[in-house]
């Protein structure tokens, strides 16, 4: 989901100084606090690390700008969340471990990172992450399915199929350009069952969810919680966007994890 700028009250009045830094592998991040960083923040689809400014205020943190969003260049080809995680792991090698806080798409990457590189992650704080689908995925429209078959038989040009995809596509799909459209399609179809099993019981995972999240519904969060053996902290009335009461709750959970580490 494309997330508009956060309007969070979290950390209001906090003394915040952000410095854009380039990590190994050309990973861009806003650094707050002192080095070494203890927090790694990963943003949602269509957003940047700026969304975490108030949430990580007063902590030693890196709020990453993932490739293809904001000021960063897109990946060289169609990446899935494992490739995003490996890109981060290369840049972060020899540092950490981090408390990783991830929203939406960034949470997908966070789970991949924790499963593949446990040395880099001490805990996860996740919100609005579509890890488990509570309902069956909708089938493409009949017209699009037929168009794909005709295209495969070389009876219909690519442009017609693309127009049908755009007409029935989500706002995120229609807004994505070039390689990022392929990234979105790939990520939406991913499965996290193996990764959740790898991290279950091995590191602390905290799920903080908006009660009215329509992009990553609460039912799916509860299913992910069952797979991980953890409860879901539900924020009444909150939606998917990292703002207001949801942002406050994520910040509160992050600070509690840091204090208990």
PDB file of C-alpha atoms in Angstrom:
ATOM      1  CA  UNK A   1       0.000   0.000   0.000  1.00  0.00           C
ATOM      2  CA  UNK A   2       1.262   3.509  -0.766  1.00  0.00           C
ATOM      3  CA  UNK A   3       1.435   5.216   2.590  1.00  0.00           C
ATOM      4  CA  UNK A   4       1.134   9.014   2.798  1.00  0.00           C
ATOM      5  CA  UNK A   5       3.461  10.922   5.136  1.00  0.00           C
ATOM      6  CA  UNK A   6       3.010   9.978   8.753  1.00  0.00           C
ATOM      7  CA  UNK A   7       1.151  12.372  10.986  1.00  0.00           C
ATOM      8  CA  UNK A   8       2.242  10.559  14.121  1.00  0.00           C
ATOM      9  CA  UNK A   9       2.226  12.171  17.537  1.00  0.00           C
ATOM     10  CA  UNK A  10       4.916   9.694  18.579  1.00  0.00           C
ATOM     11  CA  UNK A  11       7.972  11.314  20.036  1.00  0.00           C
ATOM     12  CA  UNK A  12       6.440  14.782  19.890  1.00  0.00           C
ATOM     13  CA  UNK A  13       8.929  17.309  21.179  1.00  0.00           C
ATOM     14  CA  UNK A  14      11.818  14.857  20.950  1.00  0.00           C
ATOM     15  CA  UNK A  15      15.164  16.329  19.962  1.00  0.00           C
ATOM     16  CA  UNK A  16      15.674  14.783  16.532  1.00  0.00           C
ATOM     17  CA  UNK A  17      18.757  15.115  14.332  1.00  0.00           C
ATOM     18  CA  UNK A  18      18.869  12.998  11.181  1.00  0.00           C
ATOM     19  CA  UNK A  19      21.935  12.542   9.012  1.00  0.00           C
ATOM     20  CA  UNK A  20      21.716  10.851   5.621  1.00  0.00           C
ATOM     21  CA  UNK A  21      24.400   8.202   5.437  1.00  0.00           C
ATOM     22  CA  UNK A  22      25.516   5.711   2.818  1.00  0.00           C
ATOM     23  CA  UNK A  23      26.208   2.224   4.097  1.00  0.00           C
ATOM     24  CA  UNK A  24      28.181  -0.448   2.286  1.00  0.00           C
ATOM     25  CA  UNK A  25      26.502  -1.553  -0.924  1.00  0.00           C
ATOM     26  CA  UNK A  26      25.057   1.939  -1.514  1.00  0.00           C
ATOM     27  CA  UNK A  27      22.252   1.496   1.017  1.00  0.00           C
ATOM     28  CA  UNK A  28      20.872   4.897   2.028  1.00  0.00           C
ATOM     29  CA  UNK A  29      19.618   5.524   5.550  1.00  0.00           C
ATOM     30  CA  UNK A  30      18.846   8.373   7.914  1.00  0.00           C
ATOM     31  CA  UNK A  31      20.927   7.975  11.052  1.00  0.00           C
ATOM     32  CA  UNK A  32      19.658   9.226  14.414  1.00  0.00           C
ATOM     33  CA  UNK A  33      21.463   9.187  17.727  1.00  0.00           C
ATOM     34  CA  UNK A  34      24.896   7.720  18.255  1.00  0.00           C
ATOM     35  CA  UNK A  35      26.842   4.898  16.678  1.00  0.00           C
ATOM     36  CA  UNK A  36      26.571   1.960  16.708  1.00  0.00           C
ATOM     37  CA  UNK A  37      22.902   1.906  15.800  1.00  0.00           C
ATOM     38  CA  UNK A  38      20.618  -0.465  17.712  1.00  0.00           C
ATOM     39  CA  UNK A  39      17.457  -0.001  15.615  1.00  0.00           C
ATOM     40  CA  UNK A  40      16.871  -0.700  11.928  1.00  0.00           C
ATOM     41  CA  UNK A  41      13.636   0.748  10.482  1.00  0.00           C
ATOM     42  CA  UNK A  42      12.216  -0.540   7.188  1.00  0.00           C
ATOM     43  CA  UNK A  43       9.389   1.386   5.511  1.00  0.00           C
ATOM     44  CA  UNK A  44       6.267   0.441   3.572  1.00  0.00           C
ATOM     45  CA  UNK A  45       5.660   0.288  -0.167  1.00  0.00           C
ATOM     46  CA  UNK A  46       5.903   3.648  -1.916  1.00  0.00           C
ATOM     47  CA  UNK A  47       7.351   5.362   1.156  1.00  0.00           C
ATOM     48  CA  UNK A  48      10.826   6.104   2.572  1.00  0.00           C
ATOM     49  CA  UNK A  49      12.665   5.923   5.857  1.00  0.00           C
ATOM     50  CA  UNK A  50      11.318   9.410   6.617  1.00  0.00           C
ATOM     51  CA  UNK A  51       8.143   7.745   7.903  1.00  0.00           C
ATOM     52  CA  UNK A  52      10.010   6.561  10.998  1.00  0.00           C
ATOM     53  CA  UNK A  53      11.440   9.934  12.045  1.00  0.00           C
ATOM     54  CA  UNK A  54       9.143  10.382  15.050  1.00  0.00           C
ATOM     55  CA  UNK A  55       9.065   6.689  15.936  1.00  0.00           C
ATOM     56  CA  UNK A  56      12.853   6.305  16.291  1.00  0.00           C
ATOM     57  CA  UNK A  57      13.454   9.787  17.740  1.00  0.00           C
ATOM     58  CA  UNK A  58      15.775   9.600  20.736  1.00  0.00           C
ATOM     59  CA  UNK A  59      17.120   6.164  19.779  1.00  0.00           C
ATOM     60  CA  UNK A  60      20.279   5.100  17.962  1.00  0.00           C
ATOM     61  CA  UNK A  61      18.761   4.096  14.660  1.00  0.00           C
ATOM     62  CA  UNK A  62      19.086   3.658  10.926  1.00  0.00           C
ATOM     63  CA  UNK A  63      15.908   4.399   8.953  1.00  0.00           C
ATOM     64  CA  UNK A  64      16.647   2.818   5.594  1.00  0.00           C
ATOM     65  CA  UNK A  65      15.475   4.096   2.211  1.00  0.00           C
ATOM     66  CA  UNK A  66      14.935   0.833   0.358  1.00  0.00           C
ATOM     67  CA  UNK A  67      15.981   0.597  -3.321  1.00  0.00           C
ATOM     68  CA  UNK A  68      13.394   1.966  -5.719  1.00  0.00           C
ATOM     69  CA  UNK A  69      11.711   4.343  -3.259  1.00  0.00           C
ATOM     70  CA  UNK A  70      12.204   8.060  -2.716  1.00  0.00           C
ATOM     71  CA  UNK A  71      15.745   9.124  -3.507  1.00  0.00           C
ATOM     72  CA  UNK A  72      17.123   5.644  -4.190  1.00  0.00           C
ATOM     73  CA  UNK A  73      17.601   3.919  -7.524  1.00  0.00           C
ATOM     74  CA  UNK A  74      15.483   0.848  -8.357  1.00  0.00           C
ATOM     75  CA  UNK A  75      17.096  -2.581  -8.106  1.00  0.00           C
ATOM     76  CA  UNK A  76      18.845  -3.831 -11.264  1.00  0.00           C
ATOM     77  CA  UNK A  77      16.105  -6.393 -11.927  1.00  0.00           C
ATOM     78  CA  UNK A  78      12.869  -7.690 -10.415  1.00  0.00           C
ATOM     79  CA  UNK A  79      13.716  -8.374  -6.778  1.00  0.00           C
ATOM     80  CA  UNK A  80      11.576 -10.120  -4.214  1.00  0.00           C
ATOM     81  CA  UNK A  81      11.849  -9.543  -0.484  1.00  0.00           C
ATOM     82  CA  UNK A  82      14.719 -12.107  -0.191  1.00  0.00           C
ATOM     83  CA  UNK A  83      16.844 -10.019  -2.555  1.00  0.00           C
ATOM     84  CA  UNK A  84      16.055  -6.851  -0.594  1.00  0.00           C
ATOM     85  CA  UNK A  85      17.074  -8.660   2.603  1.00  0.00           C
ATOM     86  CA  UNK A  86      20.335  -9.886   1.097  1.00  0.00           C
ATOM     87  CA  UNK A  87      21.126  -6.379  -0.136  1.00  0.00           C
ATOM     88  CA  UNK A  88      20.710  -5.113   3.426  1.00  0.00           C
ATOM     89  CA  UNK A  89      22.679  -8.005   4.907  1.00  0.00           C
ATOM     90  CA  UNK A  90      25.657  -7.181   2.697  1.00  0.00           C
ATOM     91  CA  UNK A  91      25.583  -3.547   3.795  1.00  0.00           C
ATOM     92  CA  UNK A  92      25.185  -4.418   7.487  1.00  0.00           C
ATOM     93  CA  UNK A  93      27.717  -7.261   7.669  1.00  0.00           C
ATOM     94  CA  UNK A  94      29.765  -7.089  10.860  1.00  0.00           C
ATOM     95  CA  UNK A  95      27.343  -4.716  12.620  1.00  0.00           C
ATOM     96  CA  UNK A  96      24.323  -5.182  14.870  1.00  0.00           C
ATOM     97  CA  UNK A  97      22.403  -7.037  15.982  1.00  0.00           C
ATOM     98  CA  UNK A  98      19.418  -4.726  15.515  1.00  0.00           C
ATOM     99  CA  UNK A  99      15.903  -4.418  16.762  1.00  0.00           C
ATOM    100  CA  UNK A 100      14.214  -4.286  13.356  1.00  0.00           C
ATOM    101  CA  UNK A 101      10.947  -2.393  13.115  1.00  0.00           C
ATOM    102  CA  UNK A 102       9.120  -2.955   9.849  1.00  0.00           C
ATOM    103  CA  UNK A 103       5.931  -1.580   8.367  1.00  0.00           C
ATOM    104  CA  UNK A 104       4.072  -3.284   5.508  1.00  0.00           C
ATOM    105  CA  UNK A 105       6.569  -4.068   2.719  1.00  0.00           C
ATOM    106  CA  UNK A 106       9.469  -3.320   5.060  1.00  0.00           C
ATOM    107  CA  UNK A 107       8.151  -5.950   7.450  1.00  0.00           C
ATOM    108  CA  UNK A 108       8.299  -8.554   4.690  1.00  0.00           C
ATOM    109  CA  UNK A 109      11.979  -7.719   4.214  1.00  0.00           C
ATOM    110  CA  UNK A 110      12.530  -7.764   7.987  1.00  0.00           C
ATOM    111  CA  UNK A 111      11.182 -11.317   8.281  1.00  0.00           C
ATOM    112  CA  UNK A 112      13.405 -12.500   5.437  1.00  0.00           C
ATOM    113  CA  UNK A 113      16.419 -10.820   7.053  1.00  0.00           C
ATOM    114  CA  UNK A 114      15.730 -12.389  10.462  1.00  0.00           C
ATOM    115  CA  UNK A 115      15.275 -15.861   8.965  1.00  0.00           C
ATOM    116  CA  UNK A 116      18.371 -15.780   6.748  1.00  0.00           C
ATOM    117  CA  UNK A 117      20.711 -13.696   8.930  1.00  0.00           C
ATOM    118  CA  UNK A 118      19.904 -14.242  12.615  1.00  0.00           C
ATOM    119  CA  UNK A 119      23.197 -12.613  13.593  1.00  0.00           C
ATOM    120  CA  UNK A 120      21.826  -9.255  12.416  1.00  0.00           C
ATOM    121  CA  UNK A 121      18.446  -9.300  14.207  1.00  0.00           C
ATOM    122  CA  UNK A 122      17.846  -9.381  17.960  1.00  0.00           C
ATOM    123  CA  UNK A 123      14.080  -8.691  17.824  1.00  0.00           C
ATOM    124  CA  UNK A 124      11.312  -7.768  15.404  1.00  0.00           C
ATOM    125  CA  UNK A 125       8.568  -5.163  15.799  1.00  0.00           C
ATOM    126  CA  UNK A 126       6.125  -5.555  12.918  1.00  0.00           C
ATOM    127  CA  UNK A 127       3.003  -3.678  11.900  1.00  0.00           C
ATOM    128  CA  UNK A 128       0.714  -3.935   8.885  1.00  0.00           C
ATOM    129  CA  UNK A 129       2.775  -6.709   7.276  1.00  0.00           C
ATOM    130  CA  UNK A 130       0.857  -9.088   4.951  1.00  0.00           C
ATOM    131  CA  UNK A 131       2.576 -12.287   6.110  1.00  0.00           C
ATOM    132  CA  UNK A 132      -0.411 -14.634   6.068  1.00  0.00           C
ATOM    133  CA  UNK A 133      -3.455 -14.310   3.827  1.00  0.00           C
ATOM    134  CA  UNK A 134      -6.648 -14.911   5.804  1.00  0.00           C
ATOM    135  CA  UNK A 135      -8.775 -15.297   2.666  1.00  0.00           C
ATOM    136  CA  UNK A 136      -8.128 -16.782  -0.756  1.00  0.00           C
ATOM    137  CA  UNK A 137      -6.409 -14.518  -3.252  1.00  0.00           C
ATOM    138  CA  UNK A 138      -8.856 -13.069  -5.785  1.00  0.00           C
ATOM    139  CA  UNK A 139      -8.608 -14.513  -9.283  1.00  0.00           C
ATOM    140  CA  UNK A 140      -7.777 -12.154 -12.156  1.00  0.00           C
ATOM    141  CA  UNK A 141     -10.778 -10.977 -14.168  1.00  0.00           C
ATOM    142  CA  UNK A 142     -11.966 -13.277 -16.946  1.00  0.00           C
ATOM    143  CA  UNK A 143     -11.017 -10.737 -19.607  1.00  0.00           C
ATOM    144  CA  UNK A 144      -7.446 -10.582 -18.313  1.00  0.00           C
ATOM    145  CA  UNK A 145      -7.157 -14.363 -18.077  1.00  0.00           C
ATOM    146  CA  UNK A 146      -8.343 -14.735 -21.662  1.00  0.00           C
ATOM    147  CA  UNK A 147      -6.015 -11.972 -22.834  1.00  0.00           C
ATOM    148  CA  UNK A 148      -3.040 -13.718 -21.228  1.00  0.00           C
ATOM    149  CA  UNK A 149      -3.879 -16.951 -23.019  1.00  0.00           C
ATOM    150  CA  UNK A 150      -4.228 -15.180 -26.366  1.00  0.00           C
ATOM    151  CA  UNK A 151      -0.958 -13.358 -25.765  1.00  0.00           C
ATOM    152  CA  UNK A 152       0.793 -16.637 -24.959  1.00  0.00           C
ATOM    153  CA  UNK A 153      -0.494 -17.967 -28.284  1.00  0.00           C
ATOM    154  CA  UNK A 154       0.874 -14.844 -30.039  1.00  0.00           C
ATOM    155  CA  UNK A 155      -2.656 -13.768 -30.962  1.00  0.00           C
ATOM    156  CA  UNK A 156      -2.784 -10.584 -28.876  1.00  0.00           C
ATOM    157  CA  UNK A 157      -0.178  -7.825 -28.446  1.00  0.00           C
ATOM    158  CA  UNK A 158       1.450  -7.112 -25.094  1.00  0.00           C
ATOM    159  CA  UNK A 159      -0.028  -3.625 -24.971  1.00  0.00           C
ATOM    160  CA  UNK A 160      -3.577  -4.948 -24.754  1.00  0.00           C
ATOM    161  CA  UNK A 161      -2.698  -7.187 -21.814  1.00  0.00           C
ATOM    162  CA  UNK A 162      -0.968  -4.278 -20.067  1.00  0.00           C
ATOM    163  CA  UNK A 163      -4.004  -2.045 -20.512  1.00  0.00           C
ATOM    164  CA  UNK A 164      -6.253  -4.699 -18.985  1.00  0.00           C
ATOM    165  CA  UNK A 165      -3.876  -5.090 -16.052  1.00  0.00           C
ATOM    166  CA  UNK A 166      -3.856  -1.343 -15.437  1.00  0.00           C
ATOM    167  CA  UNK A 167      -7.626  -1.029 -15.657  1.00  0.00           C
ATOM    168  CA  UNK A 168      -8.121  -3.620 -12.928  1.00  0.00           C
ATOM    169  CA  UNK A 169      -4.905  -3.041 -10.991  1.00  0.00           C
ATOM    170  CA  UNK A 170      -4.492  -1.593  -7.533  1.00  0.00           C
ATOM    171  CA  UNK A 171      -3.376   1.984  -6.937  1.00  0.00           C
ATOM    172  CA  UNK A 172       0.069   0.639  -6.029  1.00  0.00           C
ATOM    173  CA  UNK A 173       0.304  -1.342  -9.275  1.00  0.00           C
ATOM    174  CA  UNK A 174      -0.780   1.587 -11.422  1.00  0.00           C
ATOM    175  CA  UNK A 175       1.610   3.960  -9.657  1.00  0.00           C
ATOM    176  CA  UNK A 176       4.614   1.640  -9.966  1.00  0.00           C
ATOM    177  CA  UNK A 177       6.921   2.193 -12.919  1.00  0.00           C
ATOM    178  CA  UNK A 178       9.391  -0.019 -14.737  1.00  0.00           C
ATOM    179  CA  UNK A 179      11.075  -2.720 -12.705  1.00  0.00           C
ATOM    180  CA  UNK A 180       9.168  -1.713  -9.554  1.00  0.00           C
ATOM    181  CA  UNK A 181       5.897  -2.933 -11.061  1.00  0.00           C
ATOM    182  CA  UNK A 182       7.471  -6.370 -11.414  1.00  0.00           C
ATOM    183  CA  UNK A 183       8.783  -6.169  -7.856  1.00  0.00           C
ATOM    184  CA  UNK A 184       5.283  -5.459  -6.566  1.00  0.00           C
ATOM    185  CA  UNK A 185       3.736  -8.376  -8.461  1.00  0.00           C
ATOM    186  CA  UNK A 186       6.455 -10.715  -7.215  1.00  0.00           C
ATOM    187  CA  UNK A 187       6.245  -9.642  -3.591  1.00  0.00           C
ATOM    188  CA  UNK A 188       2.449  -9.839  -3.418  1.00  0.00           C
ATOM    189  CA  UNK A 189       2.648 -13.510  -4.377  1.00  0.00           C
ATOM    190  CA  UNK A 190       5.299 -14.501  -1.835  1.00  0.00           C
ATOM    191  CA  UNK A 191       4.876 -17.060   0.931  1.00  0.00           C
ATOM    192  CA  UNK A 192       6.476 -16.676   4.377  1.00  0.00           C
ATOM    193  CA  UNK A 193       5.583 -20.003   5.994  1.00  0.00           C
ATOM    194  CA  UNK A 194       9.148 -21.330   6.130  1.00  0.00           C
ATOM    195  CA  UNK A 195      10.584 -18.042   7.384  1.00  0.00           C
ATOM    196  CA  UNK A 196       8.021 -17.734  10.177  1.00  0.00           C
ATOM    197  CA  UNK A 197       8.849 -21.279  11.281  1.00  0.00           C
ATOM    198  CA  UNK A 198      12.562 -20.436  11.332  1.00  0.00           C
ATOM    199  CA  UNK A 199      12.161 -17.450  13.622  1.00  0.00           C
ATOM    200  CA  UNK A 200       9.357 -18.803  15.838  1.00  0.00           C
ATOM    201  CA  UNK A 201      10.674 -19.135  19.381  1.00  0.00           C
ATOM    202  CA  UNK A 202      14.187 -18.114  18.327  1.00  0.00           C
ATOM    203  CA  UNK A 203      13.887 -14.360  18.753  1.00  0.00           C
ATOM    204  CA  UNK A 204      11.286 -11.982  20.196  1.00  0.00           C
ATOM    205  CA  UNK A 205       8.636 -10.928  17.675  1.00  0.00           C
ATOM    206  CA  UNK A 206       6.132  -8.184  18.508  1.00  0.00           C
ATOM    207  CA  UNK A 207       3.048  -7.649  16.341  1.00  0.00           C
ATOM    208  CA  UNK A 208       1.366  -4.241  16.691  1.00  0.00           C
ATOM    209  CA  UNK A 209      -1.718  -3.914  14.484  1.00  0.00           C
ATOM    210  CA  UNK A 210      -4.390  -1.449  13.553  1.00  0.00           C
ATOM    211  CA  UNK A 211      -7.829  -2.851  14.345  1.00  0.00           C
ATOM    212  CA  UNK A 212      -9.182  -1.545  11.030  1.00  0.00           C
ATOM    213  CA  UNK A 213      -6.158  -2.331   8.824  1.00  0.00           C
ATOM    214  CA  UNK A 214      -7.633  -3.017   5.383  1.00  0.00           C
ATOM    215  CA  UNK A 215      -4.332  -3.647   3.564  1.00  0.00           C
ATOM    216  CA  UNK A 216      -3.057  -6.283   6.009  1.00  0.00           C
ATOM    217  CA  UNK A 217      -6.187  -7.351   7.903  1.00  0.00           C
ATOM    218  CA  UNK A 218      -6.075  -8.230  11.574  1.00  0.00           C
ATOM    219  CA  UNK A 219      -7.261 -11.778  10.842  1.00  0.00           C
ATOM    220  CA  UNK A 220      -4.045 -12.449   8.929  1.00  0.00           C
ATOM    221  CA  UNK A 221      -1.980 -10.893  11.727  1.00  0.00           C
ATOM    222  CA  UNK A 222      -3.566 -13.259  14.231  1.00  0.00           C
ATOM    223  CA  UNK A 223      -2.766 -16.220  11.989  1.00  0.00           C
ATOM    224  CA  UNK A 224       0.847 -15.050  11.792  1.00  0.00           C
ATOM    225  CA  UNK A 225       0.835 -14.668  15.565  1.00  0.00           C
ATOM    226  CA  UNK A 226      -0.306 -18.274  15.948  1.00  0.00           C
ATOM    227  CA  UNK A 227       2.530 -19.437  13.684  1.00  0.00           C
ATOM    228  CA  UNK A 228       5.000 -17.455  15.771  1.00  0.00           C
ATOM    229  CA  UNK A 229       3.468 -18.293  19.140  1.00  0.00           C
ATOM    230  CA  UNK A 230       2.899 -14.635  20.044  1.00  0.00           C
ATOM    231  CA  UNK A 231      -0.096 -12.388  20.703  1.00  0.00           C
ATOM    232  CA  UNK A 232      -1.076  -9.394  18.598  1.00  0.00           C
ATOM    233  CA  UNK A 233      -1.241  -5.965  20.228  1.00  0.00           C
ATOM    234  CA  UNK A 234      -4.361  -4.424  18.677  1.00  0.00           C
ATOM    235  CA  UNK A 235      -4.683  -0.645  18.413  1.00  0.00           C
ATOM    236  CA  UNK A 236      -8.412   0.238  18.521  1.00  0.00           C
ATOM    237  CA  UNK A 237      -9.683   2.232  15.556  1.00  0.00           C
ATOM    238  CA  UNK A 238      -6.292   2.389  13.837  1.00  0.00           C
ATOM    239  CA  UNK A 239      -5.849   1.519  10.177  1.00  0.00           C
ATOM    240  CA  UNK A 240      -2.881   0.529   8.051  1.00  0.00           C
ATOM    241  CA  UNK A 241      -1.078   3.856   7.910  1.00  0.00           C
ATOM    242  CA  UNK A 242       1.796   4.490  10.266  1.00  0.00           C
ATOM    243  CA  UNK A 243       0.237   7.475  11.994  1.00  0.00           C
ATOM    244  CA  UNK A 244      -1.632   8.578  15.109  1.00  0.00           C
ATOM    245  CA  UNK A 245      -2.323   5.934  17.750  1.00  0.00           C
ATOM    246  CA  UNK A 246      -0.716   3.179  15.675  1.00  0.00           C
ATOM    247  CA  UNK A 247       2.577   5.070  15.385  1.00  0.00           C
ATOM    248  CA  UNK A 248       2.478   5.805  19.123  1.00  0.00           C
ATOM    249  CA  UNK A 249       1.927   2.123  19.892  1.00  0.00           C
ATOM    250  CA  UNK A 250       4.778   1.036  17.595  1.00  0.00           C
ATOM    251  CA  UNK A 251       7.107   3.558  19.203  1.00  0.00           C
ATOM    252  CA  UNK A 252       6.048   2.438  22.679  1.00  0.00           C
ATOM    253  CA  UNK A 253       6.689  -1.204  21.835  1.00  0.00           C
ATOM    254  CA  UNK A 254      10.069  -0.372  20.285  1.00  0.00           C
ATOM    255  CA  UNK A 255      11.176   1.565  23.370  1.00  0.00           C
ATOM    256  CA  UNK A 256      10.038  -1.264  25.651  1.00  0.00           C
ATOM    257  CA  UNK A 257      12.076  -3.775  23.628  1.00  0.00           C
ATOM    258  CA  UNK A 258      15.152  -1.544  23.787  1.00  0.00           C
ATOM    259  CA  UNK A 259      14.779  -1.050  27.539  1.00  0.00           C
ATOM    260  CA  UNK A 260      14.473  -4.781  28.083  1.00  0.00           C
ATOM    261  CA  UNK A 261      17.425  -5.720  25.870  1.00  0.00           C
TER     262      UNK A 261
END
